[in-house]
mmCIF file of C-alpha atoms and ligand atoms in Angstrom:
data_model
loop_
_atom_site.group_PDB
_atom_site.id
_atom_site.type_symbol
_atom_site.label_atom_id
_atom_site.label_comp_id
_atom_site.label_asym_id
_atom_site.label_seq_id
_atom_site.Cartn_x
_atom_site.Cartn_y
_atom_site.Cartn_z
ATOM 1 C CA MET V 114 -4.804 -11.135 -18.585
ATOM 2 C CA ILE V 115 -7.245 -8.482 -18.332
ATOM 3 C CA PHE V 116 -9.060 -9.103 -14.692
ATOM 4 C CA VAL V 117 -5.885 -9.323 -13.117
ATOM 5 C CA ASP V 118 -4.616 -5.617 -14.578
ATOM 6 C CA ALA V 119 -8.013 -4.631 -13.138
ATOM 7 C CA CYS V 120 -7.818 -5.748 -9.806
ATOM 8 C CA PHE V 121 -4.049 -3.993 -9.999
ATOM 9 C CA GLY V 122 -5.258 -0.853 -10.800
ATOM 10 C CA LYS V 123 -4.356 -0.856 -14.162
ATOM 11 C CA LYS V 124 -5.611 0.398 -17.214
ATOM 12 C CA THR V 125 -7.958 -2.292 -19.331
ATOM 13 C CA PRO V 126 -9.090 -2.433 -22.732
ATOM 14 C CA TYR V 127 -12.237 -2.719 -21.028
ATOM 15 C CA THR V 128 -14.148 -3.572 -17.854
ATOM 16 C CA PRO V 129 -13.825 -7.229 -17.621
ATOM 17 C CA VAL V 130 -16.647 -8.903 -16.478
ATOM 18 C CA TRP V 131 -18.350 -11.729 -14.455
ATOM 19 C CA MET V 132 -20.580 -13.692 -12.459
ATOM 20 C CA MET V 133 -20.663 -14.763 -9.432
ATOM 21 C CA ARG V 134 -21.906 -18.677 -9.481
ATOM 22 C CA GLN V 135 -22.243 -18.545 -13.230
ATOM 23 C CA ALA V 136 -21.141 -21.933 -12.815
ATOM 24 C CA GLY V 137 -24.176 -24.014 -11.342
ATOM 25 C CA ARG V 138 -27.941 -24.481 -13.120
ATOM 26 C CA TYR V 139 -29.016 -21.379 -15.035
ATOM 27 C CA LEU V 140 -26.728 -23.929 -17.415
ATOM 28 C CA PRO V 141 -28.012 -27.562 -19.612
ATOM 29 C CA GLU V 142 -24.518 -27.747 -19.425
ATOM 30 C CA TYR V 143 -23.985 -28.494 -16.075
ATOM 31 C CA MET V 144 -26.829 -29.990 -14.882
ATOM 32 C CA LYS V 145 -25.934 -32.585 -17.850
ATOM 33 C CA VAL V 146 -22.134 -32.514 -15.857
ATOM 34 C CA ARG V 147 -24.069 -32.492 -12.014
ATOM 35 C CA ASP V 148 -25.999 -35.031 -13.326
ATOM 36 C CA GLU V 149 -23.634 -37.852 -14.658
ATOM 37 C CA ALA V 150 -21.706 -37.005 -11.396
ATOM 38 C CA GLY V 151 -24.903 -37.943 -8.972
ATOM 39 C CA ASP V 152 -25.057 -34.691 -6.586
ATOM 40 C CA PHE V 153 -23.940 -31.831 -5.640
ATOM 41 C CA LEU V 154 -20.548 -32.824 -3.223
ATOM 42 C CA SER V 155 -19.679 -35.448 -5.415
ATOM 43 C CA LEU V 156 -19.614 -32.083 -8.835
ATOM 44 C CA CYS V 157 -17.048 -30.821 -6.153
ATOM 45 C CA LYS V 158 -14.657 -33.514 -5.160
ATOM 46 C CA ASP V 159 -14.140 -35.109 -8.455
ATOM 47 C CA PRO V 160 -11.904 -33.003 -10.001
ATOM 48 C CA GLN V 161 -12.073 -33.644 -13.852
ATOM 49 C CA LYS V 162 -15.912 -32.471 -13.642
ATOM 50 C CA ALA V 163 -15.098 -29.659 -11.221
ATOM 51 C CA CYS V 164 -12.902 -28.968 -14.473
ATOM 52 C CA GLU V 165 -15.419 -28.888 -16.924
ATOM 53 C CA VAL V 166 -17.912 -26.976 -14.520
ATOM 54 C CA THR V 167 -15.732 -24.349 -14.322
ATOM 55 C CA ILE V 168 -14.993 -23.783 -18.192
ATOM 56 C CA GLN V 169 -18.387 -23.979 -18.740
ATOM 57 C CA PRO V 170 -19.165 -20.315 -18.366
ATOM 58 C CA VAL V 171 -16.199 -18.916 -19.841
ATOM 59 C CA ASP V 172 -16.833 -20.840 -23.146
ATOM 60 C CA ILE V 173 -20.288 -20.240 -22.853
ATOM 61 C CA LEU V 174 -20.776 -16.861 -21.894
ATOM 62 C CA GLY V 175 -17.088 -15.420 -22.403
ATOM 63 C CA VAL V 176 -16.965 -13.923 -18.444
ATOM 64 C CA ASP V 177 -13.237 -12.416 -18.452
ATOM 65 C CA ALA V 178 -12.789 -14.965 -15.918
ATOM 66 C CA ALA V 179 -13.123 -18.158 -14.508
ATOM 67 C CA ILE V 180 -14.284 -18.707 -10.881
ATOM 68 C CA LEU V 181 -13.205 -22.357 -9.241
ATOM 69 C CA PHE V 182 -16.362 -24.330 -8.874
ATOM 70 C CA SER V 183 -17.169 -26.118 -5.454
ATOM 71 C CA ASP V 184 -18.343 -24.636 -1.883
ATOM 72 C CA ILE V 185 -17.723 -23.120 0.782
ATOM 73 C CA LEU V 186 -18.190 -25.343 2.620
ATOM 74 C CA VAL V 187 -15.952 -28.057 1.819
ATOM 75 C CA VAL V 188 -13.271 -26.309 4.433
ATOM 76 C CA PRO V 189 -15.711 -27.169 7.720
ATOM 77 C CA LEU V 190 -16.451 -30.781 5.690
ATOM 78 C CA GLU V 191 -12.773 -31.439 5.352
ATOM 79 C CA MET V 192 -12.762 -30.395 9.495
ATOM 80 C CA GLY V 193 -14.671 -33.394 10.023
ATOM 81 C CA MET V 194 -18.162 -32.400 9.941
ATOM 82 C CA LYS V 195 -20.894 -33.715 8.216
ATOM 83 C CA LEU V 196 -21.882 -31.914 5.545
ATOM 84 C CA GLU V 197 -25.285 -32.722 2.997
ATOM 85 C CA PHE V 198 -26.617 -30.656 0.628
ATOM 86 C CA LEU V 199 -30.678 -31.365 1.224
ATOM 87 C CA LYS V 200 -32.990 -30.558 -1.749
ATOM 88 C CA ASP V 201 -34.876 -28.271 0.464
ATOM 89 C CA GLU V 202 -33.416 -27.719 3.360
ATOM 90 C CA GLY V 203 -30.281 -26.339 1.132
ATOM 91 C CA PRO V 204 -27.019 -27.360 3.167
ATOM 92 C CA VAL V 205 -27.211 -29.248 6.798
ATOM 93 C CA PHE V 206 -24.406 -29.794 9.017
ATOM 94 C CA SER V 207 -26.231 -32.786 11.219
ATOM 95 C CA LYS V 208 -23.917 -32.322 13.957
ATOM 96 C CA PRO V 209 -23.391 -28.275 14.826
ATOM 97 C CA ILE V 210 -20.431 -27.129 16.393
ATOM 98 C CA LEU V 211 -21.444 -26.261 19.901
ATOM 99 C CA ASN V 212 -18.533 -26.531 22.119
ATOM 100 C CA TYR V 213 -14.738 -27.016 22.806
ATOM 101 C CA LYS V 214 -15.278 -31.255 22.794
ATOM 102 C CA ASP V 215 -16.619 -29.973 19.318
ATOM 103 C CA LEU V 216 -14.157 -27.747 18.236
ATOM 104 C CA ASP V 217 -11.311 -30.775 19.280
ATOM 105 C CA MET V 218 -12.813 -32.246 16.626
ATOM 106 C CA LEU V 219 -12.169 -29.989 14.348
ATOM 107 C CA SER V 220 -8.825 -30.301 11.986
ATOM 108 C CA VAL V 221 -6.458 -28.056 10.685
ATOM 109 C CA GLU V 222 -3.191 -28.656 9.876
ATOM 110 C CA GLU V 223 -5.466 -32.506 7.569
ATOM 111 C CA SER V 224 -7.906 -30.371 6.653
ATOM 112 C CA ALA V 225 -5.965 -28.729 4.264
ATOM 113 C CA LYS V 226 -4.164 -31.733 2.750
ATOM 114 C CA LYS V 227 -7.520 -33.532 2.604
ATOM 115 C CA LEU V 228 -8.966 -30.753 0.017
ATOM 116 C CA GLU V 229 -6.807 -32.000 -2.089
ATOM 117 C CA TYR V 230 -9.630 -32.719 -5.014
ATOM 118 C CA VAL V 231 -9.741 -29.086 -5.042
ATOM 119 C CA TYR V 232 -6.201 -28.233 -6.061
ATOM 120 C CA GLU V 233 -6.062 -31.102 -7.808
ATOM 121 C CA ALA V 234 -8.695 -29.493 -10.181
ATOM 122 C CA ILE V 235 -7.510 -25.718 -9.907
ATOM 123 C CA ARG V 236 -4.295 -27.650 -11.072
ATOM 124 C CA LEU V 237 -6.581 -29.203 -14.068
ATOM 125 C CA ILE V 238 -8.383 -26.105 -14.705
ATOM 126 C CA ARG V 239 -5.121 -23.442 -15.118
ATOM 127 C CA ALA V 240 -3.666 -25.996 -17.780
ATOM 128 C CA LYS V 241 -7.130 -26.508 -19.688
ATOM 129 C CA LEU V 242 -8.193 -22.165 -19.022
ATOM 130 C CA SER V 243 -7.138 -19.907 -22.222
ATOM 131 C CA LYS V 244 -4.436 -17.824 -20.817
ATOM 132 C CA ASP V 245 -5.184 -14.600 -20.911
ATOM 133 C CA LYS V 246 -8.663 -15.794 -18.859
ATOM 134 C CA ALA V 247 -7.807 -15.626 -14.780
ATOM 135 C CA LEU V 248 -8.810 -18.142 -12.454
ATOM 136 C CA ILE V 249 -10.185 -17.342 -9.699
ATOM 137 C CA GLY V 250 -10.074 -19.201 -5.913
ATOM 138 C CA PHE V 251 -12.558 -18.697 -3.353
ATOM 139 C CA CYS V 252 -12.884 -19.476 0.466
ATOM 140 C CA GLY V 253 -16.091 -18.307 2.868
ATOM 141 C CA ALA V 254 -15.034 -15.638 5.235
ATOM 142 C CA PRO V 255 -14.549 -17.575 9.210
ATOM 143 C CA TRP V 256 -17.424 -15.629 9.883
ATOM 144 C CA THR V 257 -19.667 -16.639 7.481
ATOM 145 C CA LEU V 258 -18.004 -20.215 8.038
ATOM 146 C CA ALA V 259 -18.499 -20.287 11.773
ATOM 147 C CA THR V 260 -21.829 -19.071 11.440
ATOM 148 C CA TYR V 261 -22.962 -22.499 9.251
ATOM 149 C CA MET V 262 -20.747 -24.318 11.737
ATOM 150 C CA ILE V 263 -22.728 -23.697 15.084
ATOM 151 C CA GLU V 264 -26.874 -23.242 12.934
ATOM 152 C CA GLY V 265 -25.745 -26.033 10.752
ATOM 153 C CA LYS V 266 -28.002 -25.067 8.333
ATOM 154 C CA GLY V 267 -29.119 -21.558 6.371
ATOM 155 C CA THR V 268 -30.556 -19.053 9.384
ATOM 156 C CA LYS V 269 -32.859 -16.499 8.916
ATOM 157 C CA THR V 270 -33.035 -14.937 12.382
ATOM 158 C CA TYR V 271 -28.940 -16.211 13.539
ATOM 159 C CA ALA V 272 -30.039 -17.221 16.408
ATOM 160 C CA LYS V 273 -27.919 -19.886 17.788
ATOM 161 C CA VAL V 274 -24.455 -17.857 16.781
ATOM 162 C CA LYS V 275 -25.746 -14.886 17.907
ATOM 163 C CA LYS V 276 -26.378 -16.514 21.371
ATOM 164 C CA VAL V 277 -23.257 -18.362 21.244
ATOM 165 C CA LEU V 278 -21.313 -14.243 20.600
ATOM 166 C CA TYR V 279 -23.412 -12.340 23.033
ATOM 167 C CA SER V 280 -22.971 -14.551 25.687
ATOM 168 C CA GLU V 281 -19.827 -16.497 25.184
ATOM 169 C CA PRO V 282 -17.603 -14.342 23.358
ATOM 170 C CA ASP V 283 -14.247 -16.565 24.115
ATOM 171 C CA PHE V 284 -15.752 -20.006 22.094
ATOM 172 C CA LEU V 285 -16.890 -17.958 19.308
ATOM 173 C CA HIS V 286 -13.566 -16.562 19.011
ATOM 174 C CA ALA V 287 -11.333 -19.937 19.425
ATOM 175 C CA LEU V 288 -13.709 -21.382 17.151
ATOM 176 C CA LEU V 289 -12.772 -18.191 14.100
ATOM 177 C CA ARG V 290 -8.899 -18.752 15.340
ATOM 178 C CA LYS V 291 -8.751 -22.167 13.834
ATOM 179 C CA VAL V 292 -11.222 -21.333 10.914
ATOM 180 C CA THR V 293 -9.409 -18.247 10.287
ATOM 181 C CA ASP V 294 -5.293 -21.411 10.756
ATOM 182 C CA ALA V 295 -7.787 -23.914 8.443
ATOM 183 C CA LEU V 296 -8.695 -21.064 5.401
ATOM 184 C CA LYS V 297 -4.703 -19.499 5.599
ATOM 185 C CA LEU V 298 -3.749 -22.796 4.168
ATOM 186 C CA TYR V 299 -6.364 -23.315 2.090
ATOM 187 C CA MET V 300 -5.548 -20.697 0.472
ATOM 188 C CA GLN V 301 -1.396 -21.149 -0.196
ATOM 189 C CA ASN V 302 -2.436 -24.667 -1.546
ATOM 190 C CA GLN V 303 -4.827 -22.900 -3.471
ATOM 191 C CA ILE V 304 -2.785 -20.205 -4.572
ATOM 192 C CA GLU V 305 0.297 -22.864 -4.762
ATOM 193 C CA SER V 306 -1.941 -24.956 -7.693
ATOM 194 C CA GLY V 307 -2.249 -21.998 -10.311
ATOM 195 C CA VAL V 308 -5.173 -19.112 -9.155
ATOM 196 C CA ASN V 309 -4.469 -16.568 -10.531
ATOM 197 C CA ALA V 310 -6.806 -14.265 -7.636
ATOM 198 C CA ILE V 311 -8.663 -14.639 -5.070
ATOM 199 C CA GLN V 312 -12.466 -13.910 -3.434
ATOM 200 C CA ILE V 313 -13.569 -14.356 0.279
ATOM 201 C CA PHE V 314 -17.443 -13.958 0.297
ATOM 202 C CA ASP V 315 -18.421 -12.680 3.898
ATOM 203 C CA SER V 316 -22.608 -13.516 3.474
ATOM 204 C CA TRP V 317 -23.185 -13.200 5.976
ATOM 205 C CA ALA V 318 -21.825 -10.033 7.493
ATOM 206 C CA SER V 319 -25.025 -8.136 7.669
ATOM 207 C CA ALA V 320 -26.071 -10.421 10.278
ATOM 208 C CA LEU V 321 -24.159 -8.520 12.976
ATOM 209 C CA GLU V 322 -23.860 -4.430 14.170
ATOM 210 C CA GLU V 323 -20.760 -2.582 13.215
ATOM 211 C CA SER V 324 -18.491 -3.336 16.515
ATOM 212 C CA ALA V 325 -19.920 -7.245 15.891
ATOM 213 C CA PHE V 326 -19.388 -7.172 12.449
ATOM 214 C CA PHE V 327 -15.723 -5.438 13.067
ATOM 215 C CA GLU V 328 -14.471 -7.342 15.643
ATOM 216 C CA PHE V 329 -16.271 -11.050 14.788
ATOM 217 C CA SER V 330 -15.774 -11.133 11.126
ATOM 218 C CA TRP V 331 -13.244 -7.942 8.948
ATOM 219 C CA SER V 332 -10.667 -8.396 11.811
ATOM 220 C CA TYR V 333 -10.471 -12.652 10.811
ATOM 221 C CA MET V 334 -10.696 -11.339 6.899
ATOM 222 C CA LYS V 335 -7.754 -8.451 6.888
ATOM 223 C CA GLU V 336 -5.887 -11.611 9.125
ATOM 224 C CA LEU V 337 -6.157 -13.819 5.890
ATOM 225 C CA CYS V 338 -5.247 -11.327 3.325
ATOM 226 C CA ASP V 339 -1.881 -9.402 5.425
ATOM 227 C CA TYR V 340 -1.139 -13.778 5.730
ATOM 228 C CA LEU V 341 -0.967 -14.403 1.570
ATOM 229 C CA LYS V 342 -0.166 -10.534 1.389
ATOM 230 C CA ALA V 343 3.235 -11.011 3.127
ATOM 231 C CA ARG V 344 3.327 -14.655 0.386
ATOM 232 C CA TYR V 345 1.568 -14.110 -2.554
ATOM 233 C CA PRO V 346 2.405 -10.311 -3.007
ATOM 234 C CA HIS V 347 1.413 -10.280 -6.922
ATOM 235 C CA ILE V 348 -1.868 -12.409 -6.447
ATOM 236 C CA PRO V 349 -5.078 -9.899 -6.252
ATOM 237 C CA ILE V 350 -7.460 -10.137 -3.355
ATOM 238 C CA ILE V 351 -11.301 -9.611 -3.460
ATOM 239 C CA MET V 352 -13.050 -9.117 -0.288
ATOM 240 C CA PHE V 353 -16.549 -9.475 -0.270
ATOM 241 C CA PRO V 354 -18.860 -8.363 2.519
ATOM 242 C CA LYS V 355 -22.152 -8.650 1.475
ATOM 243 C CA GLY V 356 -24.151 -6.220 3.726
ATOM 244 C CA VAL V 357 -21.771 -3.195 5.201
ATOM 245 C CA SER V 358 -23.208 -0.230 3.489
ATOM 246 C CA GLY V 359 -23.586 1.365 6.351
ATOM 247 C CA PHE V 360 -19.638 0.787 7.736
ATOM 248 C CA LEU V 361 -17.773 1.456 4.263
ATOM 249 C CA ASP V 362 -16.240 4.367 6.577
ATOM 250 C CA LYS V 363 -14.417 1.830 8.417
ATOM 251 C CA ILE V 364 -13.423 0.006 5.986
ATOM 252 C CA ASP V 365 -9.950 -0.932 5.212
ATOM 253 C CA GLY V 366 -6.759 -3.846 4.935
ATOM 254 C CA ASN V 367 -4.524 -5.007 2.422
ATOM 255 C CA PHE V 368 -6.643 -6.402 0.119
ATOM 256 C CA ASP V 369 -7.135 -4.668 -3.418
ATOM 257 C CA VAL V 370 -10.068 -5.394 -4.614
ATOM 258 C CA PHE V 371 -14.094 -4.331 -2.841
ATOM 259 C CA GLY V 372 -17.339 -6.610 -3.960
ATOM 260 C CA VAL V 373 -20.360 -3.880 -3.824
ATOM 261 C CA ASP V 374 -23.368 -5.909 -3.698
ATOM 262 C CA TRP V 375 -26.890 -5.113 -4.933
ATOM 263 C CA SER V 376 -27.953 -3.388 -1.797
ATOM 264 C CA THR V 377 -25.305 -0.728 -2.174
ATOM 265 C CA PRO V 378 -25.154 1.853 -4.084
ATOM 266 C CA ILE V 379 -21.763 2.264 -6.213
ATOM 267 C CA GLU V 380 -21.940 5.666 -5.963
ATOM 268 C CA LEU V 381 -21.785 5.617 -2.576
ATOM 269 C CA ALA V 382 -19.014 2.299 -2.472
ATOM 270 C CA LYS V 383 -17.165 4.621 -5.174
ATOM 271 C CA GLU V 384 -17.587 7.931 -3.111
ATOM 272 C CA LYS V 385 -16.121 6.085 0.273
ATOM 273 C CA LEU V 386 -13.747 3.685 -0.827
ATOM 274 C CA GLY V 387 -13.122 4.190 -4.783
ATOM 275 C CA ASP V 388 -10.413 6.032 -3.980
ATOM 276 C CA LYS V 389 -8.936 3.086 -1.916
ATOM 277 C CA TYR V 390 -9.071 -0.278 -3.866
ATOM 278 C CA VAL V 391 -10.771 -1.176 -7.189
ATOM 279 C CA LEU V 392 -14.687 -1.638 -7.273
ATOM 280 C CA GLN V 393 -16.937 -4.619 -7.950
ATOM 281 C CA GLY V 394 -20.083 -5.723 -9.027
ATOM 282 C CA ASN V 395 -22.934 -4.502 -8.447
ATOM 283 C CA MET V 396 -25.724 -5.010 -10.625
ATOM 284 C CA GLU V 397 -28.841 -6.307 -9.139
ATOM 285 C CA PRO V 398 -28.847 -10.100 -10.092
ATOM 286 C CA THR V 399 -32.906 -10.323 -11.324
ATOM 287 C CA ARG V 400 -32.334 -7.342 -13.781
ATOM 288 C CA LEU V 401 -31.398 -10.775 -15.626
ATOM 289 C CA TYR V 402 -35.152 -11.862 -16.095
ATOM 290 C CA SER V 403 -35.166 -8.911 -18.270
ATOM 291 C CA LYS V 404 -32.808 -7.343 -21.337
ATOM 292 C CA GLU V 405 -34.157 -3.535 -20.301
ATOM 293 C CA ALA V 406 -33.851 -3.910 -16.779
ATOM 294 C CA ILE V 407 -30.476 -5.512 -17.760
ATOM 295 C CA ASP V 408 -29.269 -1.910 -20.285
ATOM 296 C CA ILE V 409 -30.831 0.533 -17.615
ATOM 297 C CA GLY V 410 -28.894 -2.073 -14.890
ATOM 298 C CA VAL V 411 -25.570 -1.500 -16.601
ATOM 299 C CA ASP V 412 -25.947 1.620 -18.165
ATOM 300 C CA LYS V 413 -26.198 2.895 -14.331
ATOM 301 C CA ILE V 414 -22.567 1.019 -13.234
ATOM 302 C CA VAL V 415 -21.550 2.294 -16.823
ATOM 303 C CA LYS V 416 -22.046 6.027 -16.364
ATOM 304 C CA VAL V 417 -20.851 5.992 -12.244
ATOM 305 C CA MET V 418 -17.635 3.834 -13.175
ATOM 306 C CA LYS V 419 -16.675 4.373 -16.246
ATOM 307 C CA ASN V 420 -12.753 4.197 -17.151
ATOM 308 C CA ARG V 421 -12.636 4.099 -13.245
ATOM 309 C CA ARG V 422 -11.280 1.386 -11.567
ATOM 310 C CA HIS V 423 -13.839 -1.315 -11.894
ATOM 311 C CA ILE V 424 -14.097 -5.082 -12.859
ATOM 312 C CA PHE V 425 -18.174 -5.597 -13.373
ATOM 313 C CA ASN V 426 -19.558 -8.316 -11.947
ATOM 314 C CA LEU V 427 -23.180 -9.315 -10.343
ATOM 315 C CA GLY V 428 -24.411 -7.714 -6.976
ATOM 316 C CA HIS V 429 -24.933 -11.511 -5.486
ATOM 317 C CA GLY V 430 -25.014 -14.314 -6.962
ATOM 318 C CA ILE V 431 -26.961 -15.139 -10.417
ATOM 319 C CA LEU V 432 -30.297 -17.463 -9.243
ATOM 320 C CA PRO V 433 -31.387 -20.245 -11.441
ATOM 321 C CA ASP V 434 -33.566 -19.974 -13.986
ATOM 322 C CA ILE V 435 -32.289 -16.988 -15.435
ATOM 323 C CA SER V 436 -32.060 -17.774 -18.825
ATOM 324 C CA VAL V 437 -27.953 -18.102 -20.921
ATOM 325 C CA GLU V 438 -29.745 -15.914 -23.686
ATOM 326 C CA ASN V 439 -29.832 -13.435 -20.623
ATOM 327 C CA ALA V 440 -26.670 -13.685 -19.307
ATOM 328 C CA LYS V 441 -24.508 -13.670 -22.480
ATOM 329 C CA TYR V 442 -26.796 -10.769 -23.775
ATOM 330 C CA PHE V 443 -25.274 -8.743 -19.905
ATOM 331 C CA VAL V 444 -21.656 -10.010 -20.742
ATOM 332 C CA ARG V 445 -21.833 -8.857 -23.846
ATOM 333 C CA LEU V 446 -23.110 -5.683 -22.961
ATOM 334 C CA VAL V 447 -20.558 -4.468 -21.005
ATOM 335 C CA GLN V 448 -17.970 -5.927 -22.797
ATOM 336 C CA GLU V 449 -18.942 -3.511 -26.222
ATOM 337 C CA ARG V 450 -20.712 -0.238 -23.422
ATOM 338 C CA THR V 451 -17.206 -0.496 -21.337
ATOM 339 C CA SER V 452 -14.898 -0.888 -24.647
ATOM 340 C CA ILE V 453 -12.669 2.439 -24.834
HETATM 341 O O1 LIG J 1159 -19.827 -20.613 -10.249
HETATM 342 C C1 LIG J 1159 -19.427 -20.262 -9.177
HETATM 343 O O2 LIG J 1159 -19.834 -18.729 -8.513
HETATM 344 C C2 LIG J 1159 -18.028 -20.915 -8.751
HETATM 345 C C3 LIG J 1159 -18.733 -22.039 -7.273
HETATM 346 C C4 LIG J 1159 -19.637 -21.174 -5.423
HETATM 347 C C5 LIG J 1159 -20.832 -22.496 -5.725
HETATM 348 N N1 LIG J 1159 -20.687 -21.710 -3.694
HETATM 349 C C6 LIG J 1159 -21.465 -23.363 -6.455
HETATM 350 C C7 LIG J 1159 -22.479 -23.872 -5.454
HETATM 351 C C8 LIG J 1159 -19.317 -20.443 -5.129
HETATM 352 C C9 LIG J 1159 -18.430 -19.746 -5.105
HETATM 353 C C10 LIG J 1159 -19.879 -20.335 -3.508
HETATM 354 C C11 LIG J 1159 -19.954 -19.852 -2.539
HETATM 355 C C12 LIG J 1159 -20.952 -19.858 -1.601
HETATM 356 N N2 LIG J 1159 -21.467 -21.117 -0.894
HETATM 357 C C13 LIG J 1159 -21.354 -18.843 -0.455
HETATM 358 C C14 LIG J 1159 -21.156 -18.037 -0.885
HETATM 359 C C15 LIG J 1159 -21.914 -16.896 -2.295
HETATM 360 C C16 LIG J 1159 -22.475 -16.583 -0.836
HETATM 361 O O3 LIG J 1159 -24.012 -16.888 -2.474
HETATM 362 O O4 LIG J 1159 -23.134 -15.988 -0.799
HETATM 363 C C17 LIG J 1159 -22.487 -19.722 0.276
HETATM 364 C C18 LIG J 1159 -22.641 -18.755 1.591
HETATM 365 C C19 LIG J 1159 -22.728 -21.088 0.131
HETATM 366 C C20 LIG J 1159 -22.757 -21.685 0.862
HETATM 367 C C21 LIG J 1159 -24.208 -23.080 -0.478
HETATM 368 N N3 LIG J 1159 -23.851 -23.833 -1.578
HETATM 369 C C22 LIG J 1159 -25.238 -22.706 -0.024
HETATM 370 C C23 LIG J 1159 -26.200 -22.478 0.710
HETATM 371 C C24 LIG J 1159 -26.518 -23.218 -1.136
HETATM 372 C C25 LIG J 1159 -27.764 -23.191 -1.914
HETATM 373 C C26 LIG J 1159 -28.421 -22.151 -1.947
HETATM 374 C C27 LIG J 1159 -28.486 -23.161 -3.834
HETATM 375 O O5 LIG J 1159 -28.604 -22.108 -4.637
HETATM 376 O O6 LIG J 1159 -29.685 -23.814 -3.876
HETATM 377 C C28 LIG J 1159 -25.139 -23.669 -1.787
HETATM 378 C C29 LIG J 1159 -25.101 -25.097 -2.892
HETATM 379 C C30 LIG J 1159 -24.347 -24.349 -3.943
HETATM 380 N N4 LIG J 1159 -22.993 -24.555 -4.671
HETATM 381 C C31 LIG J 1159 -24.751 -24.871 -6.076
HETATM 382 C C32 LIG J 1159 -24.138 -24.465 -6.462
HETATM 383 C C33 LIG J 1159 -23.756 -24.038 -8.007
HETATM 384 C C34 LIG J 1159 -25.968 -25.477 -6.255
HETATM 385 C C35 LIG J 1159 -26.556 -26.818 -6.208
HETATM 386 C C36 LIG J 1159 -26.069 -27.357 -7.335
HETATM 387 O O7 LIG J 1159 -25.634 -27.907 -7.969
HETATM 388 O O8 LIG J 1159 -27.617 -28.317 -6.915
#
């Protein structure tokens, strides 16, 4: 698999490419299956349909890897929280985790078992997906999940979770410990079910100052890597902490690929981390609105990364109103421009 080879820094005939959120609303084929399922969560819980939408972007766009169709929030859901996806608000947990009593209600072993629909989807996808295409499994970073669990929904200020961080750090650590333990089992089960690589999404890393990032987020992400690498050294791990361009000097750990978000100049990531890790990224996702903007965006990254250890991707997820034609154009352009 060219994708897995690239994750381990081996030479490949071209730079493999995929897009975060590649299975999603910009594809009419996705909307059809989601509407059949009823809603987003029902789609996540239906292995047949999750399999179908996972493979759609591989067939339609020709990307080099599929990413499991699911969501990072199914873990807190199956740990025992009530989750809804509301039309204008996005994900909402109606009863956030506020104290040790709430924390005690959350299950670890039980949640890993309840996520069986994810493992079944993985088995179906791996049986159906072409042998040369990788399947990427994923989870949210403990910090990003804990943020949702305490805030109850997306936030601009992170006021609730940061109040906890600075006034009750032991409580936050207890929550992070529990989530990390659940993620170890969940990732282990995803790997045993057949994923070829995993990505850990730390979307809210950008909310933290340096010392807090390393104490409350990165340490738990690293612990998860150590746990998985001790058992599955052949499965590449991609870390995607968003918004940490100021701390690249201090990034280290037992993983293979560093996902560069679009706000970090790729030259900077190359200088600081390019010798230690394969880099993934990082075209600004809204460049997909225009072919000219795609040409310029791809050209720049190719110039910096050509023949270097690199996986092409956007610097965050594709937006729902991007045209399929432009998404296809991007994928083909990367594959052509990087061919040896
Ligand atoms: O294609 C893929 O990348 C795989 C599937 C995937 C989804 N979510 C599907 C999804 C992945 C990897 C995620 C990760 C995820 N989910 C993250 C981390 C990545 C990031 O974007 O920073 C986060 C923070 C979430 C939480 C989440 N899920 C939010 C905030 C939302 C609402 C925002 C939105 O785009 O509507 C979701 C819903 C969601 N997850 C959708 C999809 C395709 C849209 C649901 C729909 O069909 O309406």
